[in-house]
Short mmCIF file of C-alpha atoms in Angstrom, two decimals:
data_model
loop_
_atom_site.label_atom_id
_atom_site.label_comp_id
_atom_site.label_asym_id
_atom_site.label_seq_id
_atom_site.Cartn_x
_atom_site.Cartn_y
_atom_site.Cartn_z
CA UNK V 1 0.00 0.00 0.00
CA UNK V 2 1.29 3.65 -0.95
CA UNK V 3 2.42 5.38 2.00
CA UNK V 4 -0.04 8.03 0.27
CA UNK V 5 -2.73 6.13 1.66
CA UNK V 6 -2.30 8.06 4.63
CA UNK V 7 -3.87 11.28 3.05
CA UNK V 8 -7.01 9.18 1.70
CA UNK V 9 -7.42 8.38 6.19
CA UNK V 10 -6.65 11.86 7.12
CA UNK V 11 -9.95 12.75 4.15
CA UNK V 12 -12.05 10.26 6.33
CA UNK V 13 -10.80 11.50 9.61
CA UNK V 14 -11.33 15.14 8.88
CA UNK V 15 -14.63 14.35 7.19
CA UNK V 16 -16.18 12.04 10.31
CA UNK V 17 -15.00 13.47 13.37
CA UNK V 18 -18.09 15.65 13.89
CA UNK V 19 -21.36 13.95 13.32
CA UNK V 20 -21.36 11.79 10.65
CA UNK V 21 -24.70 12.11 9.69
CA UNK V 22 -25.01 15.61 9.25
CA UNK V 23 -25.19 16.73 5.41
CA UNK V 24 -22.64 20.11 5.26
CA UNK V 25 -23.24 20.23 1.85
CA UNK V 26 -26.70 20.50 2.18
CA UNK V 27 -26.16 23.21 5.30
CA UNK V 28 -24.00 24.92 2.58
CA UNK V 29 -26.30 25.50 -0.12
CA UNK V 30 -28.61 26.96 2.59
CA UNK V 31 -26.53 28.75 4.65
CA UNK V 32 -24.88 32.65 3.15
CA UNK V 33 -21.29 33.25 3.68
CA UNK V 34 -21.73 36.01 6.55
CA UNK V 35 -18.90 38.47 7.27
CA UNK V 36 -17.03 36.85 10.15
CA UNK V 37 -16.92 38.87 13.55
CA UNK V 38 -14.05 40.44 14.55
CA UNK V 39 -13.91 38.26 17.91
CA UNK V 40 -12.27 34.98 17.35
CA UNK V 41 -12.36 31.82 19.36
CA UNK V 42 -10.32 31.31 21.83
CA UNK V 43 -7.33 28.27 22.08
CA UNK V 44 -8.40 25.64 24.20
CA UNK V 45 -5.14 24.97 24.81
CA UNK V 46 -2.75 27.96 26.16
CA UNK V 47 0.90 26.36 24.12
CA UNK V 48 1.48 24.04 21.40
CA UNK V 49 3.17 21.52 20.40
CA UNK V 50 7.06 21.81 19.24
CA UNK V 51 6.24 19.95 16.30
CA UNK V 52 3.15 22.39 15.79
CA UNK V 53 5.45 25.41 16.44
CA UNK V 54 8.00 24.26 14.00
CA UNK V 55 5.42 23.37 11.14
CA UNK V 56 4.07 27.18 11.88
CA UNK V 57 7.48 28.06 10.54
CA UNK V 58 7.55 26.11 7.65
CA UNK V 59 3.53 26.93 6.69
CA UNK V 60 3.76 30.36 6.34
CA UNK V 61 1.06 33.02 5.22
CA UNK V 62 3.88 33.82 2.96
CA UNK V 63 4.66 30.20 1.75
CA UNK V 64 3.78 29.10 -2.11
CA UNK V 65 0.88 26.69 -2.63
CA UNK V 66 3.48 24.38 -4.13
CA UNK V 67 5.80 24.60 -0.61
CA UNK V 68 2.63 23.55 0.90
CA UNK V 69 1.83 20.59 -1.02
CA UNK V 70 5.39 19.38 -1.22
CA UNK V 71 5.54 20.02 3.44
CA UNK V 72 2.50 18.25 3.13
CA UNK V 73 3.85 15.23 1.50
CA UNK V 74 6.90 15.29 3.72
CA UNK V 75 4.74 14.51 6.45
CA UNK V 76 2.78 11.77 5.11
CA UNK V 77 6.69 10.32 4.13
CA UNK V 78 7.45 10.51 7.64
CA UNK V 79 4.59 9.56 9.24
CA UNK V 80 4.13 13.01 10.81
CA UNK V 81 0.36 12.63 11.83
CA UNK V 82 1.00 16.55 14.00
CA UNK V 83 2.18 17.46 10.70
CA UNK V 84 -0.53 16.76 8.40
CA UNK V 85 -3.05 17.88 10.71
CA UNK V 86 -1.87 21.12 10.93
CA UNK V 87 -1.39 22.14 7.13
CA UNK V 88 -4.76 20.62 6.39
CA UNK V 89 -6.60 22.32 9.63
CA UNK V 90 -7.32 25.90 10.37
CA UNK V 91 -4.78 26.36 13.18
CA UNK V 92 -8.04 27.18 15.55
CA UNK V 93 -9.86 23.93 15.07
CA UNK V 94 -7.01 21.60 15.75
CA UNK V 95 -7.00 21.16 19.46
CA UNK V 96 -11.10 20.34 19.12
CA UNK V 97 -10.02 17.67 16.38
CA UNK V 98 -7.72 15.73 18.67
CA UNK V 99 -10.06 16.42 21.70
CA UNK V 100 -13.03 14.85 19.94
CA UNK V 101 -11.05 11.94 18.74
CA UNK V 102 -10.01 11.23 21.95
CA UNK V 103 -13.58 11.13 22.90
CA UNK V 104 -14.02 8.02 20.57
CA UNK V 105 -11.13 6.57 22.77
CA UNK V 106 -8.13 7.00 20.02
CA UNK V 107 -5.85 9.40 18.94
CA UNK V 108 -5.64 11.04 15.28
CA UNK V 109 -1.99 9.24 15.15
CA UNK V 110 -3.15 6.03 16.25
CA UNK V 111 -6.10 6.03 13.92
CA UNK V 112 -3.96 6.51 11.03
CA UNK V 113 -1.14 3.95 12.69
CA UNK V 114 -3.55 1.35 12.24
CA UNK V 115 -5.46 2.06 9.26
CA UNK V 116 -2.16 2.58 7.09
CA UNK V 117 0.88 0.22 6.68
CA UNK V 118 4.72 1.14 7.26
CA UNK V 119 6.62 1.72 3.66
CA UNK V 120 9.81 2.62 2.60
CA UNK V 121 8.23 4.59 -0.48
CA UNK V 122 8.60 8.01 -0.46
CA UNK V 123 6.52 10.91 -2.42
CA UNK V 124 7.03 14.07 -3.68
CA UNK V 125 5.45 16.57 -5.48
CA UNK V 126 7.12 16.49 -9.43
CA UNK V 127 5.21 19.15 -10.96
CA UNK V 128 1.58 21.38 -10.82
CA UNK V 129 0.47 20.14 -14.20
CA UNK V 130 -2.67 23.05 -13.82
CA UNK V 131 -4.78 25.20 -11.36
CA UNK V 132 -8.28 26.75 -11.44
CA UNK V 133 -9.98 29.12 -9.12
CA UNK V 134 -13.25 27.44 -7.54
CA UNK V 135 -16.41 28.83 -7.87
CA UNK V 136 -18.58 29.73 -4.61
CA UNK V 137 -20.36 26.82 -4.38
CA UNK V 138 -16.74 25.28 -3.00
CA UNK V 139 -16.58 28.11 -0.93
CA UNK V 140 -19.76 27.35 0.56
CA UNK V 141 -19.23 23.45 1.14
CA UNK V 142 -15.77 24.27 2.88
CA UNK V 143 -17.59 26.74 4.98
CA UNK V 144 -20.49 24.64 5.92
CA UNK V 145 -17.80 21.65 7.18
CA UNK V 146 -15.90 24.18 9.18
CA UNK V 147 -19.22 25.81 10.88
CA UNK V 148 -19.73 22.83 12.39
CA UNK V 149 -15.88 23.03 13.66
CA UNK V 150 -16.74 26.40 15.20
CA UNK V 151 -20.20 25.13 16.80
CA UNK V 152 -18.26 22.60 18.30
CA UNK V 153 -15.39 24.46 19.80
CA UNK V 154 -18.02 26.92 21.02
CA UNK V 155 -19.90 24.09 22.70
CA UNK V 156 -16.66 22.98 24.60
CA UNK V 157 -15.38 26.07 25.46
CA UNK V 158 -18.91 27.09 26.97
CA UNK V 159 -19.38 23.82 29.03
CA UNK V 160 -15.97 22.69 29.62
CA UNK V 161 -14.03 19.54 28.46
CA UNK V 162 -15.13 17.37 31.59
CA UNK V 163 -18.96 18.02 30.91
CA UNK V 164 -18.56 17.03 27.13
CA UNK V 165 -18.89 13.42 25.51
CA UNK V 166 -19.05 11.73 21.84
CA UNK V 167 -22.61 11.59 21.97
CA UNK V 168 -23.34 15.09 23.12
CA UNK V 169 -21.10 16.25 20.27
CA UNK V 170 -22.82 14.37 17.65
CA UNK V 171 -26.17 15.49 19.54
CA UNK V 172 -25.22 19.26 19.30
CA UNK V 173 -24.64 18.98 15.62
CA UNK V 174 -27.30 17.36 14.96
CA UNK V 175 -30.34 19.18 16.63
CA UNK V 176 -28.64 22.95 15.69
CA UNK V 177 -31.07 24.93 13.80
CA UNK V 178 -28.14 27.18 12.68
CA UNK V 179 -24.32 27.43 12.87
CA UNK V 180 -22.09 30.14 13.51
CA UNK V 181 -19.27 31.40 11.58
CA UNK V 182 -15.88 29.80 10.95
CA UNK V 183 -12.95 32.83 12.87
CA UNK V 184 -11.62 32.76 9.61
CA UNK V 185 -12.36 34.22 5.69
CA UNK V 186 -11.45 31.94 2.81
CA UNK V 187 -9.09 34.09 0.48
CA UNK V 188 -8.65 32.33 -1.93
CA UNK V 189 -9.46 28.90 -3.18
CA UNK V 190 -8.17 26.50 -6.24
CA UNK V 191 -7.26 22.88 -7.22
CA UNK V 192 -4.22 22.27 -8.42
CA UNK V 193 -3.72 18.95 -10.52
CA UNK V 194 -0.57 17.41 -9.56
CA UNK V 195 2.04 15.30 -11.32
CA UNK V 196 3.38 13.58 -8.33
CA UNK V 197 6.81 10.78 -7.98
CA UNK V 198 7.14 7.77 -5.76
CA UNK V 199 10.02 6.06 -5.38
CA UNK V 200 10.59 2.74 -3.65
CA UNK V 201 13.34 1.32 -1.38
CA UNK V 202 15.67 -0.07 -4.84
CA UNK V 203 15.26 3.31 -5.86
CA UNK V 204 12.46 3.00 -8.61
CA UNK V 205 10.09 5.25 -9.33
CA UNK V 206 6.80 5.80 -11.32
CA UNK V 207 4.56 9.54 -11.40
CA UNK V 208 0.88 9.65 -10.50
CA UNK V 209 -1.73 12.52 -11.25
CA UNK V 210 -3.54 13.93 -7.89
CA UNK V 211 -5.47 16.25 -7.32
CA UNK V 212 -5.29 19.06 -4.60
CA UNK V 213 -8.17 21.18 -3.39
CA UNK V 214 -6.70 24.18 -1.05
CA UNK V 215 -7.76 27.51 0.18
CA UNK V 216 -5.51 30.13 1.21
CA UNK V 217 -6.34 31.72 5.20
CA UNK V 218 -4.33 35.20 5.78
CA UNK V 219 -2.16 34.48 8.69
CA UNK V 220 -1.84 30.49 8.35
CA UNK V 221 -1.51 30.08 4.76
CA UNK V 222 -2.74 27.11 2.07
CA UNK V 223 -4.45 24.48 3.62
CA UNK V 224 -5.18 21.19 2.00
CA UNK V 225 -8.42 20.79 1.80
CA UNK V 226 -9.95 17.43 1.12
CA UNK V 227 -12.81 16.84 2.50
CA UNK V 228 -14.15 19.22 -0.41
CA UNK V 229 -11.87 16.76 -3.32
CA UNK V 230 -14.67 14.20 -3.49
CA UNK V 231 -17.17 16.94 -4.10
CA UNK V 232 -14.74 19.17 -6.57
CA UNK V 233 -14.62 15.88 -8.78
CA UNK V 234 -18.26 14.46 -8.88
CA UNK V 235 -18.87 17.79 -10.00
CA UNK V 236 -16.50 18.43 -12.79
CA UNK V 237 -18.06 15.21 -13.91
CA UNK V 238 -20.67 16.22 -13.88
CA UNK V 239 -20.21 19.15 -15.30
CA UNK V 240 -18.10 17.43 -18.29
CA UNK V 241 -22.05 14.81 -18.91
CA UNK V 242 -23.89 18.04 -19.13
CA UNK V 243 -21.79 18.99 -21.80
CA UNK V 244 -21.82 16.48 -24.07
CA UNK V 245 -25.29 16.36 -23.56
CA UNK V 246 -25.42 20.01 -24.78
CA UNK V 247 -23.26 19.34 -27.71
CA UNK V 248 -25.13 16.75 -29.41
CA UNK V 249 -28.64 18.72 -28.64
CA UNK V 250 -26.51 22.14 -30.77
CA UNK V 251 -25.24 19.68 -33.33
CA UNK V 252 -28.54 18.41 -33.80
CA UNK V 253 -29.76 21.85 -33.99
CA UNK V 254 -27.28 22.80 -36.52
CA UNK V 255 -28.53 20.03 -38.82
CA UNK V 256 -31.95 21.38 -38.72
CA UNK V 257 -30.62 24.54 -39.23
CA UNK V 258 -28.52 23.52 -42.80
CA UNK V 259 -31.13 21.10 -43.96
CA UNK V 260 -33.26 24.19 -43.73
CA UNK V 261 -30.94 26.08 -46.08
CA UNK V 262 -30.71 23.32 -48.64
CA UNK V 263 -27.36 22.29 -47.31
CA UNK V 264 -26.13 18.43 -48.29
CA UNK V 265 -25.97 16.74 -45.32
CA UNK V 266 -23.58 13.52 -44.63
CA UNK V 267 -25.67 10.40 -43.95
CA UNK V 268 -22.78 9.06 -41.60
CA UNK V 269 -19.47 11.16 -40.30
CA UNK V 270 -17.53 11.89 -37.54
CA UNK V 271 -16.38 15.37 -36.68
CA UNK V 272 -13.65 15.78 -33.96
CA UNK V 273 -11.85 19.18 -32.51
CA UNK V 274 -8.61 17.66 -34.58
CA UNK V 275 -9.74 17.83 -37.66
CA UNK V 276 -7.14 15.28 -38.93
CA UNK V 277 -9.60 12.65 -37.35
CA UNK V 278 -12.81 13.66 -39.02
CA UNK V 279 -14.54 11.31 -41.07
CA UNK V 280 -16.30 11.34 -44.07
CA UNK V 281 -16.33 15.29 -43.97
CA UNK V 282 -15.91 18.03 -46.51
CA UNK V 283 -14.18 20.97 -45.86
CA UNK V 284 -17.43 23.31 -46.89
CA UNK V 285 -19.78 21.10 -44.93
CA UNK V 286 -17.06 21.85 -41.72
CA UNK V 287 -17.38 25.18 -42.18
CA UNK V 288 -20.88 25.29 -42.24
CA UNK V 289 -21.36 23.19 -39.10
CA UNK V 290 -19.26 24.81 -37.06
CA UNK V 291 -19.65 28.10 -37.81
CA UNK V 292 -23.65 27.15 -36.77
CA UNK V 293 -22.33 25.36 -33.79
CA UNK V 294 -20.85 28.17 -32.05
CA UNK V 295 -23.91 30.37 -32.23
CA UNK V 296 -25.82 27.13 -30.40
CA UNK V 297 -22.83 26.05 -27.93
CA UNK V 298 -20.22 28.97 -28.25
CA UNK V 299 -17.74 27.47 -25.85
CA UNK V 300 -17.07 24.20 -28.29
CA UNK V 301 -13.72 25.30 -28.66
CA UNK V 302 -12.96 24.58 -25.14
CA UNK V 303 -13.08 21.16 -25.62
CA UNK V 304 -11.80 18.16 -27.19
CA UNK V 305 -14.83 16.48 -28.40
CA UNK V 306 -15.99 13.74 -30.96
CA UNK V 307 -19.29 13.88 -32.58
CA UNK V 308 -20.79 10.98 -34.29
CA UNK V 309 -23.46 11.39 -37.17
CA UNK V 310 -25.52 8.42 -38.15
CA UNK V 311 -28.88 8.43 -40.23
CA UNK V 312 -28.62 12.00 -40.67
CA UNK V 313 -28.32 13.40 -37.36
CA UNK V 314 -26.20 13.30 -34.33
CA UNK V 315 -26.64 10.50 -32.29
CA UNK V 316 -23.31 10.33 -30.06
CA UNK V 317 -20.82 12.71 -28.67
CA UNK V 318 -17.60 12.68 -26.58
CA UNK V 319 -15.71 15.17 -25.06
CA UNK V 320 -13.30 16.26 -22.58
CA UNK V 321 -12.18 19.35 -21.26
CA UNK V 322 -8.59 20.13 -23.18
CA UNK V 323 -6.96 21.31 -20.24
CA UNK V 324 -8.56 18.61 -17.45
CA UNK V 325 -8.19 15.40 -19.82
CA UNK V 326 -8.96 13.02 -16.48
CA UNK V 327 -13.21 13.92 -16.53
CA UNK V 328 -14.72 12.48 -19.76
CA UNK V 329 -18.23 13.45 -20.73
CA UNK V 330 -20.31 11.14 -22.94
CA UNK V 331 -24.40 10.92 -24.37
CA UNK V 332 -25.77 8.89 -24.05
CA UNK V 333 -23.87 8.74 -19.98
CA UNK V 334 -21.71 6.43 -20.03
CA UNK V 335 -22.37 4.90 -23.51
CA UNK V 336 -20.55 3.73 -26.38
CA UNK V 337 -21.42 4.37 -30.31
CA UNK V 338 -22.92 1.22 -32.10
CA UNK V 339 -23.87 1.22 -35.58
CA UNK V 340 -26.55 -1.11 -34.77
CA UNK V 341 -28.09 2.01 -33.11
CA UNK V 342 -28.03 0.65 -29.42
CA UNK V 343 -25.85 2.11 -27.31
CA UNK V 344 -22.62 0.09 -25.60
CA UNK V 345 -22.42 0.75 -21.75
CA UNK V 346 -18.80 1.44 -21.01
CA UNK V 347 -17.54 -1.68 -19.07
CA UNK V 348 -14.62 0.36 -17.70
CA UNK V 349 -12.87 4.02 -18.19
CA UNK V 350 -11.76 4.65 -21.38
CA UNK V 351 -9.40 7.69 -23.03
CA UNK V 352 -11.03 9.99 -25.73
CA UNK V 353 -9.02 8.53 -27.91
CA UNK V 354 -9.90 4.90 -27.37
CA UNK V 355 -13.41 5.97 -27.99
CA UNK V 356 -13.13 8.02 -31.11
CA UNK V 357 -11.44 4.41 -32.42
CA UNK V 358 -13.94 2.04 -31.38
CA UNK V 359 -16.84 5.34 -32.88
CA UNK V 360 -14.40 4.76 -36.31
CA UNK V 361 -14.70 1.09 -35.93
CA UNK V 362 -18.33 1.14 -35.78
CA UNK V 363 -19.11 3.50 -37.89
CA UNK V 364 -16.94 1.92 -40.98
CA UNK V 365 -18.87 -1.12 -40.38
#
């Protein structure tokens, strides 16, 4: 098992130490970002750690996104639980992670002691292959998580830790008709898509794409974020289905559209954003169809996309967004072109380019 493993835990750790049930993403879409009061909460401990002081150094406001991934990873090589805690934690919340956890009768290091397995592979970060700015919605799901953080802490700096238990924690969250504020504004927040290098005890190595979700606090620096990465990725999915969805209803409408103006229309084709890979297309008939096509999906050119005409009309597309190749968008969902007119359902994940040749297969039946 990768020694990686260990940040897939710390997702499931962050994600479950408050009440399991309770739906922040749901919270979050109800819920408006307020501004956040001038009063913060208080430590419930008075000192820190070394370690915690130490990693305060290193995690800067002032550090680079890519010195926190890489601090980040140095951690997880050395099995520094305080470590990743603190770069993926707003500094305030910390002490309230470790105190519930010890309500459920383990620590955050022995949790991840068991659940991970000692390796002499090592990671680091190779390159940030791209980054994007999130959209609100992110904003909003971090937030919601994090209120529930701040509830918390409120709740056991009110009461005390001697008058608090598991139950009563889950109970609190559960029952709250609203939440208060995190102390903290999000500045900024993006997902970087990794390139990242393991190497194993003979010195081997191989590279693996992750991605990153992290948000930027003024004072503590990037965190890594990933109780939001689940979320982030289900949604540029489906995002990506929506897509092609919307591409073959334009194409469709483009046909209409020449038909109408006496245009000769293919019977069968394929037309691809590298036009080296069209088939059965003329140059004039291109022009016309995507000249149409922008006016009914003017962001086309954003992706790389395959669109399959049978019987006079489009009954298949495929795309991708060119600069996030890893979410591929297909309609029918999750279908593969037949000539025999019934769709295949994929039977595992397949490259753009394995589908445009099994759509040129088919189609040259």
């Amino acid at each position: 098992m990768k020694k990686f493993t260990a940040i897939l835990v710390m997702t499931a750790i962050l994600c479950s130490f408050t009440a399991c049930e309770h739906d922040t993403a749901d919270e979050a879409s109800v819920t408006s970002v307020a501004e956040v009061s001038e009063e913060t909460t208080e430590e419930i401990t008075e000192t820190e750690s070394e370690t915690e002081n130490e990693l305060s150094k290193e995690i800067s406001a002032d550090g680079s996104c890519e010195e926190a991934i890489q601090t980040f990873l140095d951690c997880v090589n050395n099995r520094d639980v305080e470590g990743m805690i603190k770069i993926s934690s707003p500094d305030k919340y910390i002490d309230v992670m470790n105190f519930v956890m010890e309500l459920s009768g383990e620590s955050m290091e022995e949790r991840i002691n068991y659940m991970t397995e000692a390796s002499s592979e090592t990671v680091r970060l190779s390159e940030i292959i791209s980054e994007q700015a999130l959209s609100d919605v992110f904003f909003e799901f971090v937030y919601g998580y994090y209120r529930e953080c701040q509830l918390i802490s409120d709740y056991i700096e009110e009461n005390g830790k001697e008058n608090i238990d598991l139950e009563k924690c889950k109970e609190l969250v559960d029952v709250a008709e609203s939440f208060p504020e995190p102390y903290f504004n999000i500045k900024d927040m993006c997902e970087f898509y990794c390139m990242l290098e393991y190497e194993d005890e003979d010195g081997d190595t191989y590279t693996e794409e992750q991605m990153f979700t992290m948000f930027y606090i003024d004072g503590e620096g990037w965190k890594i974020d990933m109780s939001v990465t689940d979320y982030v990725m289900e949604s540029k999915q489906t995002s990506i289905k929506a897509d092609a969805r919307t591409m073959l209803k334009a194409s469709n409408a483009v046909f209409a559209e020449l038909d109408d103006m006496g245009v000769k229309l293919p019977e069968k084709c394929i037309i691809c954003s590298d036009s080296s890979k069209n088939y059965n297309v003329s140059e004039e008939f291109l022009s016309d169809f995507e000249e149409n096509l922008e006016r009914f999906f003017n962001i086309y050119k954003e992706f790389d996309y395959i669109i399959v005409i049978d019987g006079g009309c489009c009954v298949y597309t495929a795309c991708t967004d060119s600069e996030i190749p890893k979410y591929i968008g297909t309609y029918p969902d999750n279908k593969l072109y037949s000539a025999d007119g019934d769709p295949v359902t994929m039977d595992g994940k397949y490259t753009l380019n394995e589908i445009y040749q099994l759509c040129i297969d088919e189609i040259q039946k």
